[in-house]
Short mmCIF file of C-alpha atoms in Angstrom, two decimals:
data_model
loop_
_atom_site.label_atom_id
_atom_site.label_comp_id
_atom_site.label_asym_id
_atom_site.label_seq_id
_atom_site.Cartn_x
_atom_site.Cartn_y
_atom_site.Cartn_z
CA MET A 40 22.93 4.69 50.14
CA TRP A 41 26.51 3.66 48.64
CA SER A 42 27.52 0.18 50.63
CA PRO A 43 31.14 0.53 52.48
CA ALA A 44 32.86 -1.59 49.94
CA ARG A 45 31.21 1.02 47.07
CA ILE A 46 32.85 3.56 49.38
CA GLY A 47 35.82 1.83 49.60
CA ALA A 48 36.27 1.22 45.82
CA LEU A 49 35.91 4.68 44.71
CA ALA A 50 38.26 5.48 47.43
CA LEU A 51 40.93 3.11 45.56
CA TRP A 52 40.19 4.09 42.18
CA TRP A 53 40.72 7.91 43.00
CA ALA A 54 43.72 7.26 44.99
CA LEU A 55 45.47 5.32 42.14
CA ASP A 56 44.45 8.16 39.62
CA TYR A 57 46.37 10.58 42.07
CA LEU A 58 48.84 8.53 42.10
CA ASP A 59 49.18 7.76 38.34
CA ALA A 60 49.14 11.68 37.75
CA ALA A 61 52.51 12.43 39.89
CA LYS A 62 54.24 10.08 38.04
CA GLN A 63 53.38 11.34 35.15
CA GLN A 64 54.42 14.99 36.59
CA LEU A 65 57.94 13.53 37.31
CA ARG A 66 57.91 12.15 33.54
CA VAL A 67 58.72 15.57 32.58
CA LEU A 68 62.07 15.61 34.22
CA THR A 69 62.95 12.47 31.82
CA VAL A 70 60.64 13.42 28.63
CA PRO A 71 61.23 17.07 27.99
CA LYS A 72 61.05 16.72 24.24
CA PRO A 73 58.34 14.19 21.80
CA PRO A 74 59.81 11.74 19.98
CA LYS A 75 61.29 12.41 16.71
CA ARG A 76 59.46 9.72 15.48
CA TRP A 77 56.27 11.26 15.97
CA THR A 78 56.90 13.69 13.34
CA MET A 79 57.15 11.20 10.49
CA GLY A 80 54.13 10.04 9.01
CA ASP A 81 51.60 9.76 6.14
CA ALA A 82 51.22 13.12 4.57
CA GLY A 83 47.33 11.83 3.47
CA LYS A 84 46.94 11.29 7.25
CA PRO A 85 45.24 14.55 9.16
CA THR A 86 47.67 15.69 11.39
CA ILE A 87 47.48 15.11 15.06
CA LEU A 88 47.52 18.16 17.71
CA LEU A 89 47.77 17.37 21.07
CA LEU A 90 46.61 19.32 23.96
CA PRO A 91 47.08 18.21 27.68
CA GLY A 92 44.78 19.63 30.20
CA VAL A 93 45.54 22.14 33.48
CA TYR A 94 48.71 21.55 34.95
CA GLU A 95 49.54 19.17 32.47
CA HIS A 96 52.95 18.71 30.37
CA TRP A 97 52.46 16.83 27.08
CA SER A 98 53.69 13.51 28.84
CA PHE A 99 50.83 12.93 29.88
CA MET A 100 49.49 12.43 26.57
CA GLU A 101 52.30 10.25 25.32
CA PRO A 102 50.77 6.82 25.43
CA LEU A 103 47.65 7.77 22.78
CA GLY A 104 50.62 9.91 20.40
CA ASP A 105 52.53 6.99 20.33
CA ALA A 106 49.40 4.64 19.59
CA LEU A 107 48.59 7.82 16.52
CA SER A 108 52.27 7.76 15.38
CA ALA A 109 51.99 3.99 15.18
CA HIS A 110 48.84 4.10 12.45
CA GLY A 111 50.91 6.54 10.42
CA TYR A 112 49.72 9.84 11.49
CA ARG A 113 52.18 12.99 12.26
CA VAL A 114 51.63 14.37 15.86
CA GLN A 115 52.09 17.49 17.10
CA VAL A 116 53.07 18.88 20.52
CA ALA A 117 51.56 22.47 21.48
CA HIS A 118 54.69 24.59 22.92
CA GLY A 119 54.41 27.44 24.80
CA LEU A 120 51.12 26.70 26.91
CA GLY A 121 53.08 26.37 30.61
CA ALA A 122 51.18 24.45 33.08
CA ASN A 123 48.11 25.64 30.68
CA LEU A 124 47.12 27.54 33.67
CA LEU A 125 45.73 31.04 31.24
CA ALA A 126 41.89 31.63 30.38
CA ILE A 127 40.47 28.64 27.57
CA PRO A 128 39.71 31.53 25.02
CA GLU A 129 43.25 32.99 25.98
CA THR A 130 45.09 29.92 25.21
CA ALA A 131 42.39 29.42 22.24
CA GLU A 132 43.52 32.97 20.66
CA ARG A 133 47.14 31.79 20.65
CA LEU A 134 47.15 28.24 19.49
CA VAL A 135 44.98 30.18 16.51
CA ARG A 136 48.47 32.75 15.79
CA ALA A 137 50.58 29.47 16.35
CA LEU A 138 48.86 27.54 14.18
CA SER A 139 48.33 30.31 11.22
CA ARG A 140 52.26 31.06 11.43
CA ASN A 141 52.62 27.20 10.19
CA ALA A 142 51.09 25.50 6.19
CA VAL A 143 48.09 24.19 6.83
CA PRO A 144 48.71 20.16 6.36
CA THR A 145 47.53 18.74 2.80
CA ALA A 146 45.67 16.44 4.76
CA GLY A 147 44.08 19.20 7.67
CA ARG A 148 44.05 18.68 11.58
CA VAL A 149 42.78 16.67 14.27
CA VAL A 150 43.05 17.97 18.00
CA VAL A 151 43.56 15.36 20.60
CA ALA A 152 43.03 16.76 23.95
CA HIS A 153 42.55 16.14 27.56
CA SER A 154 39.86 17.21 30.11
CA LYS A 155 40.98 21.16 29.53
CA GLY A 156 42.35 20.94 26.53
CA GLY A 157 39.12 19.82 25.12
CA LEU A 158 37.77 22.69 25.80
CA VAL A 159 40.37 24.88 24.47
CA GLY A 160 40.13 22.61 20.80
CA LYS A 161 36.00 22.71 20.90
CA ARG A 162 37.10 27.20 20.85
CA LEU A 163 39.29 25.92 18.63
CA LEU A 164 37.03 24.47 16.09
CA LEU A 165 34.14 28.00 16.50
CA ALA A 166 37.11 30.12 15.79
CA ASP A 167 37.88 28.29 12.43
CA THR A 168 34.68 28.91 10.85
CA ASP A 169 36.45 29.74 7.72
CA HIS A 170 38.51 26.19 7.68
CA GLY A 171 41.91 28.12 7.23
CA LEU A 172 43.12 26.10 10.24
CA ASP A 173 41.40 23.18 8.17
CA ILE A 174 40.65 21.66 11.90
CA ARG A 175 38.56 18.48 10.85
CA GLY A 176 37.56 17.74 14.47
CA LEU A 177 38.12 17.42 17.84
CA VAL A 178 38.69 14.10 19.89
CA ALA A 179 37.84 14.94 23.80
CA ILE A 180 39.20 12.60 26.65
CA ALA A 181 37.60 13.44 30.13
CA THR A 182 36.85 17.16 28.90
CA PRO A 183 34.11 18.76 31.25
CA PHE A 184 31.94 20.13 28.19
CA GLY A 185 29.17 20.86 31.05
CA GLY A 186 31.92 22.05 33.67
CA ALA A 187 32.47 20.89 37.29
CA ARG A 188 30.63 22.01 39.95
CA LEU A 189 33.50 20.89 42.12
CA ALA A 190 35.53 23.30 40.78
CA ARG A 191 33.47 26.19 42.60
CA TYR A 192 34.31 25.22 45.44
CA LEU A 193 38.40 26.10 45.06
CA LEU A 194 40.46 28.69 44.91
CA ASP A 195 42.93 28.59 41.89
CA PRO A 196 41.36 31.23 39.86
CA SER A 197 42.64 28.39 36.88
CA MET A 198 40.05 25.81 37.94
CA ARG A 199 37.04 27.86 38.88
CA GLU A 200 36.41 28.65 35.22
CA PHE A 201 35.33 24.92 35.30
CA ASP A 202 32.49 26.29 36.97
CA PRO A 203 29.12 25.14 35.63
CA ASP A 204 28.10 28.97 35.71
CA SER A 205 31.43 30.57 34.40
CA ALA A 206 30.93 32.42 31.47
CA THR A 207 33.09 30.40 29.58
CA ILE A 208 31.20 27.13 29.79
CA VAL A 209 28.17 28.70 29.37
CA GLU A 210 28.87 30.03 25.99
CA LEU A 211 30.56 26.90 24.62
CA ALA A 212 27.89 25.05 26.24
CA SER A 213 25.46 26.90 24.01
CA ALA A 214 27.57 26.82 20.90
CA ALA A 215 26.44 23.54 19.69
CA SER A 216 26.99 24.02 15.83
CA VAL A 217 30.66 21.84 15.93
CA ASN A 218 29.57 19.21 18.60
CA SER A 219 28.99 16.87 15.18
CA ARG A 220 33.11 17.03 14.87
CA ILE A 221 33.73 16.10 18.15
CA VAL A 222 34.38 12.86 19.75
CA SER A 223 33.70 12.99 23.51
CA ILE A 224 35.24 9.66 25.29
CA PHE A 225 35.34 9.02 28.93
CA GLY A 226 35.07 6.62 31.99
CA VAL A 227 32.85 4.82 33.86
CA PHE A 228 34.23 6.60 36.89
CA ASP A 229 35.42 9.97 37.35
CA PRO A 230 36.82 11.49 40.38
CA HIS A 231 37.17 14.86 38.89
CA LEU A 232 34.06 14.97 37.02
CA PRO A 233 31.05 13.66 38.74
CA GLU A 234 28.61 15.02 36.06
CA GLY A 235 30.20 12.98 33.12
CA SER A 236 31.67 14.67 30.10
CA SER A 237 29.24 13.63 27.59
CA LEU A 238 27.86 16.16 24.92
CA ALA A 239 25.03 16.27 23.11
CA GLY A 240 25.16 16.01 18.74
CA ALA A 241 29.06 14.57 19.69
CA THR A 242 29.35 11.03 19.40
CA ASN A 243 30.10 9.70 22.78
CA ARG A 244 32.06 6.92 23.72
CA LEU A 245 32.13 5.90 27.27
CA LEU A 246 34.97 3.15 28.12
CA PRO A 247 35.29 0.42 30.85
CA VAL A 248 37.81 2.58 32.52
CA ALA A 249 38.35 4.58 35.68
CA GLY A 250 40.24 7.67 36.56
CA HIS A 251 40.26 11.28 35.02
CA PHE A 252 44.28 10.63 34.48
CA ARG A 253 44.61 6.91 33.80
CA ILE A 254 42.45 7.05 31.42
CA LEU A 255 45.00 8.32 29.31
CA SER A 256 47.29 5.00 29.74
CA ALA A 257 43.81 2.65 29.27
CA PRO A 258 44.71 0.37 26.31
CA GLU A 259 40.81 1.07 25.26
CA THR A 260 41.44 4.42 25.49
CA ALA A 261 44.17 4.36 22.67
CA VAL A 262 42.02 1.93 20.58
CA ALA A 263 38.96 4.08 20.46
CA VAL A 264 41.26 7.82 20.02
CA VAL A 265 42.66 6.00 16.62
CA ALA A 266 39.10 5.28 15.64
CA ALA A 267 37.97 8.53 16.69
CA VAL A 268 40.30 10.34 14.56
CA GLU A 269 39.91 7.84 11.64
CA SER A 270 36.04 8.82 11.24
CA LEU A 271 37.46 12.96 11.77
CA SER A 272 39.07 12.65 8.68
CA ALA A 273 37.43 13.67 5.77
CA THR A 274 37.30 17.39 4.69
CA PRO A 275 34.97 19.85 5.25
CA GLU A 276 33.82 19.36 2.31
CA ALA A 277 33.32 16.04 1.69
CA VAL A 278 31.12 16.70 4.98
CA ALA A 279 28.84 18.89 3.78
CA ASP A 280 28.40 16.64 0.19
CA ALA A 281 27.46 13.75 2.96
CA ALA A 282 25.06 15.70 4.98
CA ALA A 283 23.85 17.13 1.80
CA ALA A 284 23.59 13.58 0.14
CA THR A 285 21.25 12.72 3.60
CA VAL A 286 19.05 15.41 3.66
CA ALA A 287 18.25 14.71 -0.42
CA ALA A 288 17.92 11.00 0.38
CA ALA A 289 15.07 12.01 3.04
CA GLU A 290 13.65 14.26 0.84
CA GLU A 291 13.06 11.72 -2.07
CA ALA A 292 12.33 9.04 0.05
CA GLY A 293 9.22 11.19 1.92
CA GLU A 294 8.85 12.32 -1.48
CA GLY A 295 8.30 8.38 -2.20
CA GLU A 296 5.98 7.67 0.21
CA ALA A 297 3.57 10.99 -0.71
CA ALA A 298 3.51 9.34 -4.32
CA ASP A 299 2.35 5.60 -2.69
CA ALA A 300 -0.36 7.38 -0.40
CA HIS A 301 -1.86 9.24 -3.25
CA ALA A 302 -1.39 6.04 -5.71
CA ARG A 303 -3.37 3.85 -2.86
CA ALA A 304 -6.30 6.70 -2.69
#
């Protein structure tokens, strides 16, 4: 059983997390547009697409946008999503149409997303089968890849979608072909996601940070996100070549071991 001290600490983290979310919601009134400096950066680096979670404004992710901009990345915000209440498949379809209307950046795109945004981002990766959108990868922060069992007790349809047994969660969980192009970042305690955000086949990064919302403004998260984006910046062709080289090296090593065994015999 948890001690009273442990329960008290969790309650404090929970309260601080929701206080942070409330402060971010109020910032919508004072920060209506992304900074102009986000549009400037190195054309040789992927363009970043920020995807916030449900009931979130883009400003929730401003600390991460600032960090990426400072490292030379151009940062874009997904407009027209409102409070991000539409179903995940519909949201992804809207984004595919929007991205298709714009020229693909020379160095491609990397999606940086929070919570529900990470599920939308994975759907985008799955939709980009011909690499027409050139989405190099997804950095997902506090994303319920396996769903959140607490969602089944909520009346809001936009939250019930996160039920582990929902059709969308089951479908995304079974689609593992793009998991290697995902970096999942999460903290030691998330009041919304007791199941955690670890994703099989992805690169999983556990940070010494608590909270579902506070993790977005933690310095450790900014460092992890920049590193993750850098790791995902390779072209699809380069990724395929690297995979082929790895397979070839493994096969060559196997043949060498077989030859040595034959010689010893």
